[in-house]
Protein backbone atom coordinates (compact mmCIF):
# COMPACT_ATOMS: atom_id res chain seq x y z
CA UNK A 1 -20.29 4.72 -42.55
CA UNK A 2 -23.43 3.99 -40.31
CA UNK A 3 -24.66 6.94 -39.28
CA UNK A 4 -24.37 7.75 -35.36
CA UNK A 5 -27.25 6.96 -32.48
CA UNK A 6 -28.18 8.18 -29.62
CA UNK A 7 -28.04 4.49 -27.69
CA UNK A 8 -24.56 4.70 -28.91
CA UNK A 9 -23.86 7.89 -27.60
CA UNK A 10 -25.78 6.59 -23.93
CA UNK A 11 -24.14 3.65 -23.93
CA UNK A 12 -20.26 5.56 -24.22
CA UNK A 13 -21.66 7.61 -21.55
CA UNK A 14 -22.37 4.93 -19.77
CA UNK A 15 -18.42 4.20 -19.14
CA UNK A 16 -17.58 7.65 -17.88
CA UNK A 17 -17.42 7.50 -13.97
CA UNK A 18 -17.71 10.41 -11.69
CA UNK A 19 -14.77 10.94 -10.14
CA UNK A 20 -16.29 11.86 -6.87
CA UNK A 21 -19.48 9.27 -6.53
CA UNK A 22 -17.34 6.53 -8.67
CA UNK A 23 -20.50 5.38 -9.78
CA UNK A 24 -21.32 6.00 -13.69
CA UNK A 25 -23.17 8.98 -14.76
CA UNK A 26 -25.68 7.60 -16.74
CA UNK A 27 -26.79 5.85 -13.20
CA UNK A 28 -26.50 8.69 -11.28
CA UNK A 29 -29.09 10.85 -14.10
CA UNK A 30 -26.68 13.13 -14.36
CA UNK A 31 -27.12 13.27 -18.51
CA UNK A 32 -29.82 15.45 -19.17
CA UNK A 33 -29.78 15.54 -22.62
CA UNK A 34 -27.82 14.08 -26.05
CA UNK A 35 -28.54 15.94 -29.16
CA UNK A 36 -27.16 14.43 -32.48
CA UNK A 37 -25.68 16.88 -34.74
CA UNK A 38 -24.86 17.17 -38.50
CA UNK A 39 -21.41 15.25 -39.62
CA UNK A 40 -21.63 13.17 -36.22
CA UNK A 41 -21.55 16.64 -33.90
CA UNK A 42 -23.05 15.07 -30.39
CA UNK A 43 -23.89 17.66 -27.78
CA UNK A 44 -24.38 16.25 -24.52
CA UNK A 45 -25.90 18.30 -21.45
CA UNK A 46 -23.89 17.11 -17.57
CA UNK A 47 -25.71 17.91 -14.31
CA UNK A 48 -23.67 18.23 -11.88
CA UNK A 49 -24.73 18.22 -8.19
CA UNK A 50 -23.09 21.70 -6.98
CA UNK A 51 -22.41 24.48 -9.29
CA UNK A 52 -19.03 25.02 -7.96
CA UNK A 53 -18.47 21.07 -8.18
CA UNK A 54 -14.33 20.60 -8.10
CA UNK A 55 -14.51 17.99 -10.44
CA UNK A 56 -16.24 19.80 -13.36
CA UNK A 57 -13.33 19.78 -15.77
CA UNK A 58 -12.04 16.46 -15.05
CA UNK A 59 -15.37 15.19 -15.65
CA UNK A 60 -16.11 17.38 -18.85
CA UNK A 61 -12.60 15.64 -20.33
CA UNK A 62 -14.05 12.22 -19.15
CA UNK A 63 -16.83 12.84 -21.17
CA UNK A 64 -15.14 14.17 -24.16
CA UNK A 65 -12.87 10.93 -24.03
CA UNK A 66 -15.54 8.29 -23.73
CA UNK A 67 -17.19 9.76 -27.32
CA UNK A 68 -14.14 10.03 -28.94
CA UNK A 69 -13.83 5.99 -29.06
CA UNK A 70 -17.19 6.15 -31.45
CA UNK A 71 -17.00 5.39 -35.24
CA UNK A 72 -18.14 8.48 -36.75
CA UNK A 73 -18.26 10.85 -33.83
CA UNK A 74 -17.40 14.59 -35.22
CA UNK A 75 -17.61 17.87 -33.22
CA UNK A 76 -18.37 17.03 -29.30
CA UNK A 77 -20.08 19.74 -27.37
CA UNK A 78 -20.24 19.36 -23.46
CA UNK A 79 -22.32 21.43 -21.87
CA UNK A 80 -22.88 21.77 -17.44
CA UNK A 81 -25.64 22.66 -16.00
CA UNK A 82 -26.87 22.27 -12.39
CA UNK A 83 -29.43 19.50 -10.88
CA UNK A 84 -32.11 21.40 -8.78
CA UNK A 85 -33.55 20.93 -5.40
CA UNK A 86 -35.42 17.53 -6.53
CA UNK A 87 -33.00 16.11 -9.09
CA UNK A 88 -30.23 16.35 -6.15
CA UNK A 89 -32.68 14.69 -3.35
CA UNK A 90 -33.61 12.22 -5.81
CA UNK A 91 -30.04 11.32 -6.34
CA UNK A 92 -28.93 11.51 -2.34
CA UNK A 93 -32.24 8.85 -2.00
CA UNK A 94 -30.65 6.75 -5.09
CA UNK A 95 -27.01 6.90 -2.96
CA UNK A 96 -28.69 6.16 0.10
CA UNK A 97 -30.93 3.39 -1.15
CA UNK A 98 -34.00 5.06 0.00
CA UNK A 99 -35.00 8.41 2.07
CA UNK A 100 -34.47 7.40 5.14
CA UNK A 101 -30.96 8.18 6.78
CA UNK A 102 -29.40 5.02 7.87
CA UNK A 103 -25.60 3.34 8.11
CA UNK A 104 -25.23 1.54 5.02
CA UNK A 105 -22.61 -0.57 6.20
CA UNK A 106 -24.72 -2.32 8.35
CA UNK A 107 -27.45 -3.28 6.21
CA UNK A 108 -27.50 -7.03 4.89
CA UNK A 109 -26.83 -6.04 1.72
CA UNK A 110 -23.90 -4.11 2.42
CA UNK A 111 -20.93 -5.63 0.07
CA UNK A 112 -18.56 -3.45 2.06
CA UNK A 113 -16.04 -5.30 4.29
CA UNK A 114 -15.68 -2.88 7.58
CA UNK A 115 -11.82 -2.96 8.88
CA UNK A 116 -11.59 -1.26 12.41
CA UNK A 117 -7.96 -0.38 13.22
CA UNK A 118 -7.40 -0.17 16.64
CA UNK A 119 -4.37 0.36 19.40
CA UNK A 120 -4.32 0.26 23.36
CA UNK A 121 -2.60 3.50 23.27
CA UNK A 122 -1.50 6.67 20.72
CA UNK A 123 2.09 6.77 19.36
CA UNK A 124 2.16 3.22 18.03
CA UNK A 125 1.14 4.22 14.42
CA UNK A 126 -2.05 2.94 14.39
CA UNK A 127 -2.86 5.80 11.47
CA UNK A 128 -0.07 4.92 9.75
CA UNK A 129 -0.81 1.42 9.12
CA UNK A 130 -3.88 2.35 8.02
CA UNK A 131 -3.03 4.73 5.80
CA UNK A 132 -0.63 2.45 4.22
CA UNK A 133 -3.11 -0.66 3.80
CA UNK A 134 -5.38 1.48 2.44
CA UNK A 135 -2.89 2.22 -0.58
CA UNK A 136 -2.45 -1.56 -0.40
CA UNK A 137 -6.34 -2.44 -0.81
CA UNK A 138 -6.57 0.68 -3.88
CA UNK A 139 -3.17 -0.88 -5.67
CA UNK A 140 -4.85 -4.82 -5.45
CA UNK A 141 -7.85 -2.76 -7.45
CA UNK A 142 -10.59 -2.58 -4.54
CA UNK A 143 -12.89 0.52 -4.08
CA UNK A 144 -11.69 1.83 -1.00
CA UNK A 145 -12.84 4.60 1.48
CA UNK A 146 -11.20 5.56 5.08
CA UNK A 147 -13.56 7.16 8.04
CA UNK A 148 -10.47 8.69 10.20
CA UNK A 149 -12.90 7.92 13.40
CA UNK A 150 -10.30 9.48 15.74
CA UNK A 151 -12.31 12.81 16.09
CA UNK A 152 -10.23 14.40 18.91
CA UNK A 153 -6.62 13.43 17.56
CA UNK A 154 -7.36 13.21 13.27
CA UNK A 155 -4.09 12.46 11.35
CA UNK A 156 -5.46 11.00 7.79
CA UNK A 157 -6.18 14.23 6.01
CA UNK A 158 -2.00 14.67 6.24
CA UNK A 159 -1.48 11.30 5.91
CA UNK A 160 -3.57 10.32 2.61
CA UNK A 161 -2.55 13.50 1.27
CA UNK A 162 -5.85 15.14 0.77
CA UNK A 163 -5.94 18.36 -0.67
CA UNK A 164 -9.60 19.02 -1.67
CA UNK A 165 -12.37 19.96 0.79
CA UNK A 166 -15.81 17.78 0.97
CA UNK A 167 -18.09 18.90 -1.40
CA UNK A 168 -21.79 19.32 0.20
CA UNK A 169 -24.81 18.51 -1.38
CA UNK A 170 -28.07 19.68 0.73
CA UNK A 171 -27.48 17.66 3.98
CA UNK A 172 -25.26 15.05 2.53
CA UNK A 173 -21.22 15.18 1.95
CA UNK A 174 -18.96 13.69 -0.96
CA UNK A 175 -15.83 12.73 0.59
CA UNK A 176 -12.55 13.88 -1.40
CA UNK A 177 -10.30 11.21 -2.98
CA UNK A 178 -7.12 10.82 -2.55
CA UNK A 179 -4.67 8.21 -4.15
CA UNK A 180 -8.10 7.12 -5.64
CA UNK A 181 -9.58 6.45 -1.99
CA UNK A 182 -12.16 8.54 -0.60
CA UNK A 183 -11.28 9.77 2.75
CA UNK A 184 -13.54 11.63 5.42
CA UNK A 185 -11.91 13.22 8.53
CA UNK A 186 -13.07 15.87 11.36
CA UNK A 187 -10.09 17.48 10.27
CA UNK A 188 -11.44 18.74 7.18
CA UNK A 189 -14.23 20.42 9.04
CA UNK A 190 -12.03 22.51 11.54
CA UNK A 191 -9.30 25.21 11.34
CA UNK A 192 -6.26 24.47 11.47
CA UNK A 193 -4.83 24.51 15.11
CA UNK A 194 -8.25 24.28 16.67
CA UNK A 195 -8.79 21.56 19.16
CA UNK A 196 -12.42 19.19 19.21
CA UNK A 197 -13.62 19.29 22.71
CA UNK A 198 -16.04 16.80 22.94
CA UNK A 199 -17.48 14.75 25.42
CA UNK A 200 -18.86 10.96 24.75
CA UNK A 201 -22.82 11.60 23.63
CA UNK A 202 -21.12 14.48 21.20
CA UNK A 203 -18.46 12.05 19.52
CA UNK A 204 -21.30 9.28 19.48
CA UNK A 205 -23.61 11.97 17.32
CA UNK A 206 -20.36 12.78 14.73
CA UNK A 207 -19.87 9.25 14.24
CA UNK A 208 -22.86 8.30 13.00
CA UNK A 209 -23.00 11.50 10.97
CA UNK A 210 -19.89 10.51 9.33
CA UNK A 211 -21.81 6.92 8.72
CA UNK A 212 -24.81 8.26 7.14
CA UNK A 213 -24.22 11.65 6.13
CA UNK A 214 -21.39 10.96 3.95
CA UNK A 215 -22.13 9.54 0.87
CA UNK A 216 -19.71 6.75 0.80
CA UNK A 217 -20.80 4.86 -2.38
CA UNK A 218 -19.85 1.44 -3.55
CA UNK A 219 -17.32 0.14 -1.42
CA UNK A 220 -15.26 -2.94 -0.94
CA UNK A 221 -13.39 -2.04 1.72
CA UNK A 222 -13.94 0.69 4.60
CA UNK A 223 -10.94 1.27 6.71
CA UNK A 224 -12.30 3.03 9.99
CA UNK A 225 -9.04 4.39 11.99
CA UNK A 226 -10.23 5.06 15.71
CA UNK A 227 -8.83 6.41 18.02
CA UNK A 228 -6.77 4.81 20.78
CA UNK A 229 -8.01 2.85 23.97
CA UNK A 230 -11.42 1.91 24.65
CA UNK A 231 -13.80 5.03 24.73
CA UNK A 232 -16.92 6.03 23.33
CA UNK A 233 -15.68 6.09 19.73
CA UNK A 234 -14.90 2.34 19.26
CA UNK A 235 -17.95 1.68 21.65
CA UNK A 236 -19.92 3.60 19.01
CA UNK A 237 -18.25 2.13 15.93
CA UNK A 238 -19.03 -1.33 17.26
CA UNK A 239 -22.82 -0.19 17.70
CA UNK A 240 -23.14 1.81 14.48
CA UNK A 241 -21.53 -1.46 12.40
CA UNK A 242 -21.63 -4.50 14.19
CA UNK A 243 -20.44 -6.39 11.27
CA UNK A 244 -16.65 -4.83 11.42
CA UNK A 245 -13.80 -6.54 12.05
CA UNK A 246 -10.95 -5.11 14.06
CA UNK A 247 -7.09 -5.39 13.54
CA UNK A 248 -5.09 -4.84 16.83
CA UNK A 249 -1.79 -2.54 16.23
CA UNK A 250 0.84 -2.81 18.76
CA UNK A 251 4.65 -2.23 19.40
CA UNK A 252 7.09 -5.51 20.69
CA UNK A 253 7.75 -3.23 24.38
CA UNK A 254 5.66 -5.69 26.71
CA UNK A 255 3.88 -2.51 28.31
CA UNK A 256 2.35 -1.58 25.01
CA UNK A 257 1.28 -4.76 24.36
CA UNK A 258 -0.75 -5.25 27.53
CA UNK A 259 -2.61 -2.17 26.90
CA UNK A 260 -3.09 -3.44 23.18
CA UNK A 261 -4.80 -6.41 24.10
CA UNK A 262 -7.10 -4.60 26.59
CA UNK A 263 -8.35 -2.80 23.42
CA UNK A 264 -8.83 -6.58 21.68
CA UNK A 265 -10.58 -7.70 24.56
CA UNK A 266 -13.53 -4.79 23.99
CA UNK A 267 -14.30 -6.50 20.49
CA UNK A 268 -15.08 -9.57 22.42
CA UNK A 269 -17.46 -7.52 24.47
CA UNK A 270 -18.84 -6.28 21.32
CA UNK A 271 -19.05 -9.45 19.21
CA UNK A 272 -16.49 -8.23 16.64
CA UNK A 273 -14.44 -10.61 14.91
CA UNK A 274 -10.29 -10.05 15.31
CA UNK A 275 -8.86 -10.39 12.15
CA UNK A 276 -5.18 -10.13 13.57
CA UNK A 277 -2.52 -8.39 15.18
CA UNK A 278 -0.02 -6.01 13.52
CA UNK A 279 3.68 -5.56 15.30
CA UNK A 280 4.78 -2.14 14.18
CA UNK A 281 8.31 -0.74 15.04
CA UNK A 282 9.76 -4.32 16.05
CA UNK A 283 13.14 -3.65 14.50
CA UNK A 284 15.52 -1.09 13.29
CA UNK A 285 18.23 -2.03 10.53
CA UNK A 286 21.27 0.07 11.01
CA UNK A 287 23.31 0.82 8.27
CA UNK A 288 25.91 -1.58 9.43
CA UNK A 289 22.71 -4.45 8.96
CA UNK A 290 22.78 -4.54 12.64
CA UNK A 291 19.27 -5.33 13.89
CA UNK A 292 18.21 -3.33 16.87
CA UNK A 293 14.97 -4.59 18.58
CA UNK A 294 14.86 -1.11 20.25
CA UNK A 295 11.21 -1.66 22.01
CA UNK A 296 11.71 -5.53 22.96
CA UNK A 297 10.65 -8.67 21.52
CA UNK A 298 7.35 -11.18 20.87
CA UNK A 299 5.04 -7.68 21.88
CA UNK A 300 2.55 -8.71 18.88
CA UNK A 301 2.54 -12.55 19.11
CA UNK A 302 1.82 -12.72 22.82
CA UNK A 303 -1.41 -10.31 22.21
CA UNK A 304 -2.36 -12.45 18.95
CA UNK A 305 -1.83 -15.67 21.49
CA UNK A 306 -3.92 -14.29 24.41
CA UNK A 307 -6.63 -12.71 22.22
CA UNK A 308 -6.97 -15.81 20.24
CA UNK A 309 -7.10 -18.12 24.15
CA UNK A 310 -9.76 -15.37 25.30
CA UNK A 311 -11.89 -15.95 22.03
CA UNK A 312 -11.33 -19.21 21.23
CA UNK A 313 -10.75 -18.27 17.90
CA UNK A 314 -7.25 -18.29 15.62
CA UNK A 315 -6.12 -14.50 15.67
CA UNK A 316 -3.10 -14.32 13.62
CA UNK A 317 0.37 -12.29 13.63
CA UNK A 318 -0.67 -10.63 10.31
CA UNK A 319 2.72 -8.92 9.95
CA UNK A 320 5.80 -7.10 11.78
CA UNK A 321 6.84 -3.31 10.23
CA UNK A 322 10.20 -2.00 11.03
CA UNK A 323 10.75 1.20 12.56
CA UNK A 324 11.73 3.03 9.19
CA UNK A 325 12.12 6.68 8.48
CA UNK A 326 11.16 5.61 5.33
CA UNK A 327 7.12 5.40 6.74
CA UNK A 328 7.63 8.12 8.84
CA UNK A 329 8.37 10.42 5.78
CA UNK A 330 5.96 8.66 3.76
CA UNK A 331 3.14 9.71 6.80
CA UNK A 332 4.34 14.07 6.71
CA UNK A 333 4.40 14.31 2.66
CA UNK A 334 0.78 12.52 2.47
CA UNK A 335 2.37 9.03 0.02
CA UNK A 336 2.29 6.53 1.95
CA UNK A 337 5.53 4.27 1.52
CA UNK A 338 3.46 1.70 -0.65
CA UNK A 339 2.88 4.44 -2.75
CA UNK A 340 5.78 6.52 -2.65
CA UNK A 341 8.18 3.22 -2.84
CA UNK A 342 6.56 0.20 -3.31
CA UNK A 343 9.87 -1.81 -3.42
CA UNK A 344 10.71 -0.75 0.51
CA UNK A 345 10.54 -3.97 2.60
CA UNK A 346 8.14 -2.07 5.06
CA UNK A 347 5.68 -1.91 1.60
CA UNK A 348 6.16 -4.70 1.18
CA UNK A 349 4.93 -6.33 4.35
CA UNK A 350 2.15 -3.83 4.37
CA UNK A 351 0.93 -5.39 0.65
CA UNK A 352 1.45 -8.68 2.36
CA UNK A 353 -0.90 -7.68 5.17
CA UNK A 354 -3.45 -6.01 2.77
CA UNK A 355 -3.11 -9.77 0.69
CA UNK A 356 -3.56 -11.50 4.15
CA UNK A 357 -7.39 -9.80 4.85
CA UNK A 358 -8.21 -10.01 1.20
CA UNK A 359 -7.82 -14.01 1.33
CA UNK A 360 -8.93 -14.43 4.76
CA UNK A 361 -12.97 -13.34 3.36
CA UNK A 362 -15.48 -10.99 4.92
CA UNK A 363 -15.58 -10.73 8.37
């Protein structure tokens, strides 16, 4: 049997990812060392960017696994040590694409497709929609991330489930995955119970902290969930990544609606391309199959009409949800119903929505 290399070993390493960067670790220079044993014993030195990093073991059995697939492999040694003070700037510059701090999202050679999700006012389940298309863009195999941009009135932590905290590295922050997509919320920077009182020049200055400050990675698809109306937040959004496209959420009541397409009308302001209109809660199927329309009728296609008039440009009924205890439930446990039952009409129409923006291109 040949006997085992080192480029072998490198090039198995080479397939491990880290669970919290999702980049591989032989990019990241987070192998420090391979040393080739007798009867194909590899020992193999990790860095990892925190000593108390919460991904340690899964990463150690990643490892393990990867050099297990070699022909001739024997005893495998996996040893952790720590970067220092340069080997973690030097990575955070690598992540960042230079030492500079800036919003990666907006550069030109940002692959990342920016989603705003946006409502005229709370209670319409803005959150949960995008929650739920975020499981959507994950399941169709997309590297996916969520900025829960609603500082004041955060919801996603619950939501998506998360359970870890953010793991800081010097001035920078890995966000926690969850359901594979890496989420980043104000509400996993204050106690529980505590309200954010901030005022506009405040939530402007967390934004873009969120933007630059958290090491988002290689993305395809940011969902940015912000809050409702048309404050400083989507204001800041719109500055911070001009490129983003913005989904309108909505209820059928006529009242709701109105409001809703007030908060279109501010991406026309900002140059932002609609990508649609989402009717949530525009039915309720009784166990008898009655259909109730409990909030009225033709809410989301008369935004999607006078948003597309006012821009001169198609904006499209993406989909209609039901009003479904089913996504209600799905919202407290943290599994989103496309998760937690992906054969539920209302996950359905979500994956139909999430198919919708894939074919429809960047924005």
């Amino acid at each position: 049997m040949p006997k085992l290399t080192e480029a072998q070993v490198r090039a198995a390493l080479a397939t491990v990812i880290d669970p919290e960067i999702r980049r591989p670790i032989t990019d990241l220079d987070m192998v420090n060392s391979v040393e080739l044993g007798p009867a194909g014993a590899v020992t193999v030195e990790i860095l990892l960017t925190v000593a108390g990093c919460p991904m340690k073991d899964q990463l150690e059995s990643d490892v393990k696994r990867a050099l297990a697939t070699l022909a001739g492999i024997g005893l495998v040694t996996v040893k952790l040590g720590v970067m220092d003070q340069a080997q973690r700037q030097a990575l955070m510059d690598k992540l960042r694409g230079g030492p500079a701090k800036s919003v990666p999202f907006s550069e030109p050679s940002s692959r990342t497709r920016v989603i705003a999700v946006a409502s005229g006012k709370g209670g319409v389940g803005k959150s949960s929609v995008t929650a739920n298309l975020a499981v959507a863009f994950a399941q169709a195999g997309l590297a996916v991330g969520v900025l829960d941009a609603d500082i004041q009135g955060f919801s996603m932590p619950r939501m998506l489930g998360v359970e870890a905290d953010p793991t800081q590295v010097d001035d920078a922050v890995l966000p926690p995955l969850a359901h594979g997509i890496k989420v980043f919320s104000m509400g996993m920077l204050v106690p529980p119970g505590q309200p954010v009182v901030w005022r506009g020049p405040v939530l402007h200055r967390a934004v873009s902290q969120f933007l630059t400050d958290v090491i988002w990675g290689d993305l395809d698809v940011l969902l940015v969930d912000l809050p409702p109306g048309t404050g400083d937040v989507p204001l800041s959004v719109a500055q911070l990544i001009p490129g983003s496209g913005l989904i309108v959420v909505t209820t059928p009541q006529p009242a709701a609606a109105e409001v809703a397409q007030r908060a279109g009308a501010l991406a026309l302001q900002t140059k932002q391309p609609i990508l649609g209109v989402i009717e949530n809660m525009s039915w309720l199927d009784t166990p008898s199959g009655e259909r109730l329309t409990i909030f009225g009728q033709g809410g989301g296609a008369l935004v999607a009409a006078n948003l597309a008039e006012a821009s001169g440009t198609a904006v499209p009924l993406l989909g209609q949800l039901p009003l479904d205890q089913a996504i209600r439930e799905g919202g407290d446990s943290g599994e989103p119903v496309v998760l937690a039952a992906p054969d539920h009409p209302a996950a359905r129409e979500f994956k139909h929505i999430a198919a919708q923006l894939l074919d429809s291109g960047p924005s």
